[in-house]
JSON list of C-alpha atoms in Angstrom, two decimals:
[
{"chain": "A", "resi": 1, "resn": "MET", "atom": "CA", "xyz": [-23.42, 35.62, 86.49]},
{"chain": "A", "resi": 2, "resn": "GLN", "atom": "CA", "xyz": [-20.99, 32.74, 86.15]},
{"chain": "A", "resi": 3, "resn": "ILE", "atom": "CA", "xyz": [-17.27, 33.37, 85.59]},
{"chain": "A", "resi": 4, "resn": "THR", "atom": "CA", "xyz": [-15.61, 30.93, 83.20]},
{"chain": "A", "resi": 5, "resn": "GLU", "atom": "CA", "xyz": [-11.96, 29.96, 83.43]},
{"chain": "A", "resi": 6, "resn": "ASN", "atom": "CA", "xyz": [-9.63, 30.89, 80.58]},
{"chain": "A", "resi": 7, "resn": "ARG", "atom": "CA", "xyz": [-7.65, 27.79, 79.59]},
{"chain": "A", "resi": 8, "resn": "GLY", "atom": "CA", "xyz": [-4.63, 29.57, 78.17]},
{"chain": "A", "resi": 9, "resn": "GLY", "atom": "CA", "xyz": [-6.21, 30.68, 74.90]},
{"chain": "A", "resi": 10, "resn": "PHE", "atom": "CA", "xyz": [-4.42, 34.01, 74.95]},
{"chain": "A", "resi": 11, "resn": "SER", "atom": "CA", "xyz": [-1.10, 32.34, 75.76]},
{"chain": "A", "resi": 12, "resn": "ARG", "atom": "CA", "xyz": [-1.53, 29.92, 72.86]},
{"chain": "A", "resi": 13, "resn": "LEU", "atom": "CA", "xyz": [-2.42, 32.76, 70.51]},
{"chain": "A", "resi": 14, "resn": "LEU", "atom": "CA", "xyz": [0.67, 34.64, 71.64]},
{"chain": "A", "resi": 15, "resn": "LEU", "atom": "CA", "xyz": [2.90, 31.58, 71.11]},
{"chain": "A", "resi": 16, "resn": "VAL", "atom": "CA", "xyz": [1.52, 30.93, 67.62]},
{"chain": "A", "resi": 17, "resn": "SER", "atom": "CA", "xyz": [1.86, 34.60, 66.66]},
{"chain": "A", "resi": 18, "resn": "PHE", "atom": "CA", "xyz": [5.45, 34.73, 67.91]},
{"chain": "A", "resi": 19, "resn": "SER", "atom": "CA", "xyz": [6.29, 31.52, 66.04]},
{"chain": "A", "resi": 20, "resn": "LEU", "atom": "CA", "xyz": [4.87, 32.92, 62.80]},
{"chain": "A", "resi": 21, "resn": "ILE", "atom": "CA", "xyz": [6.87, 36.12, 63.19]},
{"chain": "A", "resi": 22, "resn": "LEU", "atom": "CA", "xyz": [10.06, 34.08, 63.70]},
{"chain": "A", "resi": 23, "resn": "LEU", "atom": "CA", "xyz": [9.24, 31.94, 60.68]},
{"chain": "A", "resi": 24, "resn": "ILE", "atom": "CA", "xyz": [8.65, 34.95, 58.42]},
{"chain": "A", "resi": 25, "resn": "ALA", "atom": "CA", "xyz": [11.83, 36.66, 59.65]},
{"chain": "A", "resi": 26, "resn": "ASN", "atom": "CA", "xyz": [13.78, 33.44, 59.11]},
{"chain": "A", "resi": 27, "resn": "CYS", "atom": "CA", "xyz": [12.54, 33.09, 55.53]},
{"chain": "A", "resi": 28, "resn": "LYS", "atom": "CA", "xyz": [13.98, 36.46, 54.52]},
{"chain": "A", "resi": 29, "resn": "GLU", "atom": "CA", "xyz": [17.31, 35.79, 56.22]},
{"chain": "A", "resi": 30, "resn": "GLU", "atom": "CA", "xyz": [17.69, 32.30, 54.74]},
{"chain": "A", "resi": 31, "resn": "GLU", "atom": "CA", "xyz": [18.04, 33.55, 51.17]},
{"chain": "A", "resi": 32, "resn": "ASN", "atom": "CA", "xyz": [21.77, 34.26, 51.68]},
{"chain": "A", "resi": 33, "resn": "LEU", "atom": "CA", "xyz": [22.66, 31.20, 53.78]},
{"chain": "A", "resi": 34, "resn": "SER", "atom": "CA", "xyz": [24.60, 28.06, 52.82]},
{"chain": "A", "resi": 35, "resn": "PRO", "atom": "CA", "xyz": [22.72, 24.72, 52.95]},
{"chain": "A", "resi": 36, "resn": "GLU", "atom": "CA", "xyz": [24.39, 23.92, 56.31]},
{"chain": "A", "resi": 37, "resn": "GLN", "atom": "CA", "xyz": [23.42, 27.33, 57.73]},
{"chain": "A", "resi": 38, "resn": "LYS", "atom": "CA", "xyz": [19.84, 26.82, 56.50]},
{"chain": "A", "resi": 39, "resn": "LEU", "atom": "CA", "xyz": [19.71, 23.44, 58.26]},
{"chain": "A", "resi": 40, "resn": "ILE", "atom": "CA", "xyz": [20.98, 25.02, 61.50]},
{"chain": "A", "resi": 41, "resn": "SER", "atom": "CA", "xyz": [18.52, 27.89, 61.18]},
{"chain": "A", "resi": 42, "resn": "GLN", "atom": "CA", "xyz": [15.61, 25.50, 60.65]},
{"chain": "A", "resi": 43, "resn": "GLY", "atom": "CA", "xyz": [16.76, 23.46, 63.65]},
{"chain": "A", "resi": 44, "resn": "LYS", "atom": "CA", "xyz": [16.96, 26.57, 65.80]},
{"chain": "A", "resi": 45, "resn": "GLY", "atom": "CA", "xyz": [13.40, 27.49, 64.87]},
{"chain": "A", "resi": 46, "resn": "LEU", "atom": "CA", "xyz": [12.15, 24.00, 65.70]},
{"chain": "A", "resi": 47, "resn": "TYR", "atom": "CA", "xyz": [14.10, 23.97, 68.97]},
{"chain": "A", "resi": 48, "resn": "VAL", "atom": "CA", "xyz": [12.83, 27.37, 70.10]},
{"chain": "A", "resi": 49, "resn": "THR", "atom": "CA", "xyz": [9.25, 26.48, 69.19]},
{"chain": "A", "resi": 50, "resn": "ASN", "atom": "CA", "xyz": [9.13, 22.94, 70.57]},
{"chain": "A", "resi": 51, "resn": "CYS", "atom": "CA", "xyz": [11.92, 22.48, 73.13]},
{"chain": "A", "resi": 52, "resn": "SER", "atom": "CA", "xyz": [13.00, 25.69, 74.82]},
{"chain": "A", "resi": 53, "resn": "ALA", "atom": "CA", "xyz": [10.00, 25.96, 77.15]},
{"chain": "A", "resi": 54, "resn": "CYS", "atom": "CA", "xyz": [11.18, 22.92, 79.09]},
{"chain": "A", "resi": 55, "resn": "HIS", "atom": "CA", "xyz": [14.90, 22.81, 78.35]},
{"chain": "A", "resi": 56, "resn": "ASN", "atom": "CA", "xyz": [16.28, 26.32, 77.94]},
{"chain": "A", "resi": 57, "resn": "GLN", "atom": "CA", "xyz": [16.49, 28.96, 75.24]},
{"chain": "A", "resi": 58, "resn": "ASN", "atom": "CA", "xyz": [20.23, 28.27, 75.39]},
{"chain": "A", "resi": 59, "resn": "PRO", "atom": "CA", "xyz": [20.62, 24.50, 74.83]},
{"chain": "A", "resi": 60, "resn": "ALA", "atom": "CA", "xyz": [23.94, 24.49, 76.72]},
{"chain": "A", "resi": 61, "resn": "LEU", "atom": "CA", "xyz": [22.09, 25.30, 79.97]},
{"chain": "A", "resi": 62, "resn": "ASP", "atom": "CA", "xyz": [19.67, 23.20, 82.02]},
{"chain": "A", "resi": 63, "resn": "GLY", "atom": "CA", "xyz": [16.06, 24.23, 81.79]},
{"chain": "A", "resi": 64, "resn": "ALA", "atom": "CA", "xyz": [13.32, 24.31, 84.39]},
{"chain": "A", "resi": 65, "resn": "VAL", "atom": "CA", "xyz": [12.21, 20.78, 83.49]},
{"chain": "A", "resi": 66, "resn": "GLY", "atom": "CA", "xyz": [14.68, 19.36, 80.99]},
{"chain": "A", "resi": 67, "resn": "PRO", "atom": "CA", "xyz": [18.47, 19.11, 81.06]},
{"chain": "A", "resi": 68, "resn": "ALA", "atom": "CA", "xyz": [20.95, 20.85, 78.77]},
{"chain": "A", "resi": 69, "resn": "VAL", "atom": "CA", "xyz": [20.84, 19.21, 75.34]},
{"chain": "A", "resi": 70, "resn": "LYS", "atom": "CA", "xyz": [23.78, 20.89, 73.55]},
{"chain": "A", "resi": 71, "resn": "GLY", "atom": "CA", "xyz": [25.74, 18.26, 71.60]},
{"chain": "A", "resi": 72, "resn": "SER", "atom": "CA", "xyz": [22.92, 15.67, 71.51]},
{"chain": "A", "resi": 73, "resn": "ASN", "atom": "CA", "xyz": [23.12, 13.20, 68.62]},
{"chain": "A", "resi": 74, "resn": "PHE", "atom": "CA", "xyz": [20.41, 12.09, 66.20]},
{"chain": "A", "resi": 75, "resn": "GLU", "atom": "CA", "xyz": [19.88, 8.70, 67.83]},
{"chain": "A", "resi": 76, "resn": "LEU", "atom": "CA", "xyz": [19.16, 10.24, 71.25]},
{"chain": "A", "resi": 77, "resn": "LEU", "atom": "CA", "xyz": [17.01, 13.03, 69.83]},
{"chain": "A", "resi": 78, "resn": "LYS", "atom": "CA", "xyz": [14.89, 10.66, 67.75]},
{"chain": "A", "resi": 79, "resn": "ALA", "atom": "CA", "xyz": [14.37, 8.24, 70.65]},
{"chain": "A", "resi": 80, "resn": "ARG", "atom": "CA", "xyz": [13.35, 11.04, 73.04]},
{"chain": "A", "resi": 81, "resn": "ILE", "atom": "CA", "xyz": [11.28, 13.12, 70.61]},
{"chain": "A", "resi": 82, "resn": "VAL", "atom": "CA", "xyz": [9.42, 10.37, 68.76]},
{"chain": "A", "resi": 83, "resn": "SER", "atom": "CA", "xyz": [8.99, 7.57, 71.32]},
{"chain": "A", "resi": 84, "resn": "GLY", "atom": "CA", "xyz": [9.92, 9.07, 74.68]},
{"chain": "A", "resi": 85, "resn": "THR", "atom": "CA", "xyz": [12.61, 6.41, 75.25]},
{"chain": "A", "resi": 86, "resn": "TYR", "atom": "CA", "xyz": [16.39, 6.37, 75.40]},
{"chain": "A", "resi": 87, "resn": "PRO", "atom": "CA", "xyz": [18.80, 4.63, 73.03]},
{"chain": "A", "resi": 88, "resn": "PRO", "atom": "CA", "xyz": [20.21, 1.31, 74.30]},
{"chain": "A", "resi": 89, "resn": "GLY", "atom": "CA", "xyz": [23.01, 1.85, 76.80]},
{"chain": "A", "resi": 90, "resn": "TYR", "atom": "CA", "xyz": [22.31, 5.56, 77.30]},
{"chain": "A", "resi": 91, "resn": "THR", "atom": "CA", "xyz": [22.33, 6.85, 80.90]},
{"chain": "A", "resi": 92, "resn": "PRO", "atom": "CA", "xyz": [19.80, 9.69, 81.28]},
{"chain": "A", "resi": 93, "resn": "LYS", "atom": "CA", "xyz": [20.82, 12.98, 82.89]},
{"chain": "A", "resi": 94, "resn": "ARG", "atom": "CA", "xyz": [17.48, 13.04, 84.74]},
{"chain": "A", "resi": 95, "resn": "GLN", "atom": "CA", "xyz": [15.13, 10.19, 85.59]},
{"chain": "A", "resi": 96, "resn": "SER", "atom": "CA", "xyz": [11.89, 12.04, 84.79]},
{"chain": "A", "resi": 97, "resn": "GLN", "atom": "CA", "xyz": [9.55, 10.66, 82.14]},
{"chain": "A", "resi": 98, "resn": "VAL", "atom": "CA", "xyz": [7.69, 13.91, 81.42]},
{"chain": "A", "resi": 99, "resn": "MET", "atom": "CA", "xyz": [9.02, 14.72, 77.96]},
{"chain": "A", "resi": 100, "resn": "THR", "atom": "CA", "xyz": [6.26, 15.30, 75.45]},
{"chain": "A", "resi": 101, "resn": "ARG", "atom": "CA", "xyz": [6.46, 13.27, 72.26]},
{"chain": "A", "resi": 102, "resn": "LEU", "atom": "CA", "xyz": [6.41, 15.35, 69.09]},
{"chain": "A", "resi": 103, "resn": "PRO", "atom": "CA", "xyz": [5.39, 14.37, 65.53]},
{"chain": "A", "resi": 104, "resn": "LEU", "atom": "CA", "xyz": [8.69, 15.43, 63.94]},
{"chain": "A", "resi": 105, "resn": "ASN", "atom": "CA", "xyz": [10.20, 13.61, 60.96]},
{"chain": "A", "resi": 106, "resn": "ASP", "atom": "CA", "xyz": [13.84, 12.56, 60.53]},
{"chain": "A", "resi": 107, "resn": "ASP", "atom": "CA", "xyz": [14.75, 15.68, 58.51]},
{"chain": "A", "resi": 108, "resn": "GLN", "atom": "CA", "xyz": [13.35, 17.95, 61.22]},
{"chain": "A", "resi": 109, "resn": "ILE", "atom": "CA", "xyz": [15.21, 16.02, 63.93]},
{"chain": "A", "resi": 110, "resn": "LYS", "atom": "CA", "xyz": [18.43, 16.22, 61.87]},
{"chain": "A", "resi": 111, "resn": "SER", "atom": "CA", "xyz": [18.02, 20.00, 61.69]},
{"chain": "A", "resi": 112, "resn": "ILE", "atom": "CA", "xyz": [17.62, 20.17, 65.48]},
{"chain": "A", "resi": 113, "resn": "GLU", "atom": "CA", "xyz": [20.75, 18.02, 65.79]},
{"chain": "A", "resi": 114, "resn": "ALA", "atom": "CA", "xyz": [22.60, 20.44, 63.48]},
{"chain": "A", "resi": 115, "resn": "PHE", "atom": "CA", "xyz": [21.56, 23.38, 65.64]},
{"chain": "A", "resi": 116, "resn": "LEU", "atom": "CA", "xyz": [22.50, 21.62, 68.89]},
{"chain": "A", "resi": 117, "resn": "ASN", "atom": "CA", "xyz": [25.94, 20.75, 67.49]},
{"chain": "A", "resi": 118, "resn": "SER", "atom": "CA", "xyz": [26.67, 24.12, 65.90]},
{"chain": "A", "resi": 119, "resn": "PRO", "atom": "CA", "xyz": [29.33, 26.39, 67.41]}
]
């Protein structure tokens, strides 16, 4: 009998299930929010789903792999998320090149920016 290695299928299923639960919970809460609050809420969901594993659940704190990102602007976020580069003249907090590129559009990146710059 040969034992096969599990390649994280259960972990992926758990992550997707958790993300769906957050999304559904967010939809009900968003009915009473202002447009700015909705943008921040969407950004928080995107950040938690896509960024917090490497950075930190709290964007003001350094993560295991990525630095604190609280206060990041759109130009930096777009360069890092879409192309894995830095804007001209920007000095990185860390020299690693391990950040995963993500297929997010400008509106999604703007919502992450809104979350990262919210009080």
